[in-house]
C-alpha positions in Angstrom: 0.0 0.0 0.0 1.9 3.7 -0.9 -0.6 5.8 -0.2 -2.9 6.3 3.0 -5.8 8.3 0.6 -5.9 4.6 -0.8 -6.6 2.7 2.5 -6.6 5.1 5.6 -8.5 2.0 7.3 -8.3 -1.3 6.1 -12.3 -1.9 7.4 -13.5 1.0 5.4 -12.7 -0.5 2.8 -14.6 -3.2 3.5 -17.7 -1.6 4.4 -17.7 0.5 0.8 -20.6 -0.7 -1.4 -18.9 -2.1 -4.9 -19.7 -1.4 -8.1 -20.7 -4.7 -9.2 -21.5 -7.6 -6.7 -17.7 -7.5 -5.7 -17.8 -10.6 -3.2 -16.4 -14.0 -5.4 -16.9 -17.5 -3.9 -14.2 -19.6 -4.5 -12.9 -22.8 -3.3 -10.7 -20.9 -1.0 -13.5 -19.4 0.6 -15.0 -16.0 -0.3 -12.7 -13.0 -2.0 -13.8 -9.4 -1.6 -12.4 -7.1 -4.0 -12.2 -3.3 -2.8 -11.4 -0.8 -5.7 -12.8 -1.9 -8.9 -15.1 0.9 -11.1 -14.7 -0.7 -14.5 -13.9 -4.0 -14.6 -15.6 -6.7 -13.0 -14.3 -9.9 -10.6 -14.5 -12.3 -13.5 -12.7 -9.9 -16.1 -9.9 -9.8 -13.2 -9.9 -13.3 -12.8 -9.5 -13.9 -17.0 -6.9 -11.3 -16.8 -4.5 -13.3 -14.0 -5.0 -16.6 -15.7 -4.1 -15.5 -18.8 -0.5 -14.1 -17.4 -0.4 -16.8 -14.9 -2.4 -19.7 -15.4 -3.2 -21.6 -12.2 -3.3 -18.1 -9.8 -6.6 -17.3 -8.5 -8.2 -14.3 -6.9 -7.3 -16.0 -3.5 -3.8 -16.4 -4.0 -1.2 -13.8 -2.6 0.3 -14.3 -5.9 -2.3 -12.7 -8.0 -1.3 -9.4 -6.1 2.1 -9.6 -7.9 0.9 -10.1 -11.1 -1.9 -7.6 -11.3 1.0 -5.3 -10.0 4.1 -6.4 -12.3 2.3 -8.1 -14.8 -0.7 -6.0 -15.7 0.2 -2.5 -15.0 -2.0 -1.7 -12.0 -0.6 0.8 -9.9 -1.4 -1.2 -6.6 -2.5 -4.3 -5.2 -2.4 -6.2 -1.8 -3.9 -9.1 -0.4 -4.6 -9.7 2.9 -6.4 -13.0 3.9 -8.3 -13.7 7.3 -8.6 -17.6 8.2 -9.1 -18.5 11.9 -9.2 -16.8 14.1 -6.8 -18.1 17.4 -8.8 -19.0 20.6 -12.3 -19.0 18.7 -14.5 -22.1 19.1 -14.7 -23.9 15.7 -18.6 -23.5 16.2 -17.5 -19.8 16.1 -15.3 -19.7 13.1 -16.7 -18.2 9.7 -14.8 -19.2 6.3 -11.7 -17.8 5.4 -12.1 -14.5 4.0 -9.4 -13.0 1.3 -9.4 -8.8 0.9 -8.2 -8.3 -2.2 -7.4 -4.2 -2.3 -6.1 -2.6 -5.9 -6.1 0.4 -8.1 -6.9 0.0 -11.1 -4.4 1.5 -14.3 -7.0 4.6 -14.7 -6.5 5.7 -11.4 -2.5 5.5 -11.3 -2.5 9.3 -10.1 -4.0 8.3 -6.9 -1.3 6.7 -5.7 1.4 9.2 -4.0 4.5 7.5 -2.2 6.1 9.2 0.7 9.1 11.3 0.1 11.9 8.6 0.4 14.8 9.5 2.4 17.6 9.7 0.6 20.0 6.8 1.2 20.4 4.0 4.1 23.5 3.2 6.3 22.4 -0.4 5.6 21.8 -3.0 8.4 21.4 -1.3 11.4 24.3 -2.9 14.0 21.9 -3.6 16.6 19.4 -5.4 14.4 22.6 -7.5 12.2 21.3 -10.7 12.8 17.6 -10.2 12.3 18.4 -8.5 8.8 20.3 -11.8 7.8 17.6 -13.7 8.5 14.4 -11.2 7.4 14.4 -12.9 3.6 13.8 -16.6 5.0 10.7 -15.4 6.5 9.2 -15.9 9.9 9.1 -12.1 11.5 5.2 -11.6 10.4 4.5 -14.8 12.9 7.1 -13.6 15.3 4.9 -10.2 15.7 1.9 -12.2 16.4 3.8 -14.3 18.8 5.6 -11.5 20.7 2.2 -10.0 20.9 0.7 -12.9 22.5 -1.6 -13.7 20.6 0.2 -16.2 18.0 -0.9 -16.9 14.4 -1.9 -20.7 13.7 0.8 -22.0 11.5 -0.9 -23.2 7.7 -0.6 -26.2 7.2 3.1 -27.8 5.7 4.5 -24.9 7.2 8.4 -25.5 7.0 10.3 -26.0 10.4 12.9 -23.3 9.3 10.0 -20.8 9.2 8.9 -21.9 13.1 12.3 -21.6 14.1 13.0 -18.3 12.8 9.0 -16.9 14.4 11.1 -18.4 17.9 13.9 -15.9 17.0 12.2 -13.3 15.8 10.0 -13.0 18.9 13.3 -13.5 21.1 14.5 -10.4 18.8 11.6 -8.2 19.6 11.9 -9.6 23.3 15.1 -8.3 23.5 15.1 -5.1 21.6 11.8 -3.5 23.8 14.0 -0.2 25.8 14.0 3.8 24.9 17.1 3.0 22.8 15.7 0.7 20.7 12.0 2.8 19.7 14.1 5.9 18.9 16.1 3.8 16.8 13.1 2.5 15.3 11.0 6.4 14.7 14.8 7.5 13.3 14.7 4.1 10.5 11.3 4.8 9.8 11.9 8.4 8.9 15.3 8.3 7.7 16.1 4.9 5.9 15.2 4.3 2.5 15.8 0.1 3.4 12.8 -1.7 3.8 14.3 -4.4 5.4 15.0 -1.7 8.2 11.8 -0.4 7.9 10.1 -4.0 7.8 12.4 -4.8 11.3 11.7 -1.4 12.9 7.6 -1.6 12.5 8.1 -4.9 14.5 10.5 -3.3 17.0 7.6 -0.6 17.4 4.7 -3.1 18.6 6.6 -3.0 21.8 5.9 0.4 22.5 1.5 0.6 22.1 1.1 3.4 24.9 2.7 5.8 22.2 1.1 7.1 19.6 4.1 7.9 17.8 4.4 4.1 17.2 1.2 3.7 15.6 2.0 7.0 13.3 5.4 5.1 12.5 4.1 2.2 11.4 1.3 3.6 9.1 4.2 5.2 8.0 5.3 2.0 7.3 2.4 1.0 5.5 2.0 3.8 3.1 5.4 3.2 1.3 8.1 5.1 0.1 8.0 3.5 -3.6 6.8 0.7 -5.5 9.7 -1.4 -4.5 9.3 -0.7 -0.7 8.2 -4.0 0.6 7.5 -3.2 4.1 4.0 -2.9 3.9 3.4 -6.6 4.8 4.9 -6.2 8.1 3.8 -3.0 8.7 0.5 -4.3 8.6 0.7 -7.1 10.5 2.0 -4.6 13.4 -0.4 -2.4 12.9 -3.3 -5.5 13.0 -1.4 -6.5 15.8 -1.7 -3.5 18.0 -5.2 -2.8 17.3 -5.4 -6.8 18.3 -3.1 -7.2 21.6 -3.8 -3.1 22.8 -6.4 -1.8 21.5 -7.0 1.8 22.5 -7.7 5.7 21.1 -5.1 6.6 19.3 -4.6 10.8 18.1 -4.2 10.3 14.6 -4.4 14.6 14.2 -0.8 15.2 14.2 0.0 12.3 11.3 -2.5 13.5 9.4 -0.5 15.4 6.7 1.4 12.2 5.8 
């Protein structure tokens, strides 16, 4: 996501009325699609497979595509399945949010200013940065949150094993020091693996509203190969999860 005009709120997105019947029933479970004005669901599902035959409107995949593939400006997917701690009797079907813009509407995305270089991995956060491309620090967020995300199924060991050291990561990396470090990434390094690593660092510190600024921050993007967005959202899902609260959003408004 680049720009917070495009989704200031995740839910109100959800709640806008589509065009056409925009909810699609798959075998995946059911795929809203927020954004669409002149295309439908099914000419967005004829457009995927015919770049990538096999990709659905369910898969994280068809994100990529629609974004690298068929010149939309922006898409993200973000999928709900169960919820931890609900009764199965409880449980509705998986839901899939599939957000875009579509190539009409390219001028409404606007990227942050980015910063103009990065001092690369931070020193503190060496180790974590090594490890950020084999995966595991969206689960360690959910874990260090306490309220841990239930593994898919045929999840790979490596990727349990790095949530364990991700969430000793954030564990360890929760004093004074470590959110200025985090605010100073955030608004001063163009690396979104620093970026990605100092949203996480943030979901210590949920009394502050800086954090929750930061981390929309996050979100927004700095360019359309910033690809901290994922995390950042997964913090910011976390927080409103594990602490919610009010939260001044008046003095982040300009960004």
């Amino acid at each position: 996501m680049k720009s917070l005009q495009f989704a200031p709120v995740i839910i109100s997105l959800i709640l806008v009325a589509p065009a056409y019947g925009q909810v699609v029933e798959t075998e995946d479970g059911l795929v809203q699609i927020a954004g669409l004005s002149r295309r439908s669901p099914q000419d967005i599902e004829r457009l995927i497979q015919e770049k990538s035959p096999g990709t659905n409107l369910s898969s994280g995949a068809c994100a990529a595509v629609l974004e690298y593939e068929l010149g939309f400006p922006d898409a993200a997917v973000i999928r709900h399945g169960r919820l931890t701690g609900v009764p199965d009797s409880l449980q509705g079907p998986p839901i899939t949010l599939l957000l875009l813009v579509e190539p009409e509407d390219a001028e409404r995305v606007r990227y942050l200013p980015a910063p103009a270089d990065s001092t690369g991995p931070v020193p503190e956060w060496a180790e974590q940065y090594a490890l950020y491309p084999m995966g595991g620090l969206s689960y360690a967020i959910s874990k260090h949150l306490g309220r841990p995300l239930p593994f898919p199924e045929r999840m790979p060991d490596t990727v349990r094993v790095l949530t364990d050291r991700g969430a000793e990561f954030l564990e360890a990396h929760a004093t004074e020091e470590d959110r200025l470090r985090a605010l100073e990434v955030i608004h001063s390094d163009r690396d979104w693996i620093n970026r990605s690593i100092a949203a996480s660092v943030l979901t210590s510190f949920p009394e502050e509203d800086s954090s929750w600024w930061a981390i929309a921050q996050v979100i927004r993007g700095i360019g359309p190969r910033d690809y901290s967005g994922t995390v950042g959202i997964m913090a910011l899902q976390g927080l409103e999860t594990a602490h919610p609260r009010p939260v001044d959003w008046a003095p982040a408004v300009e960004t």
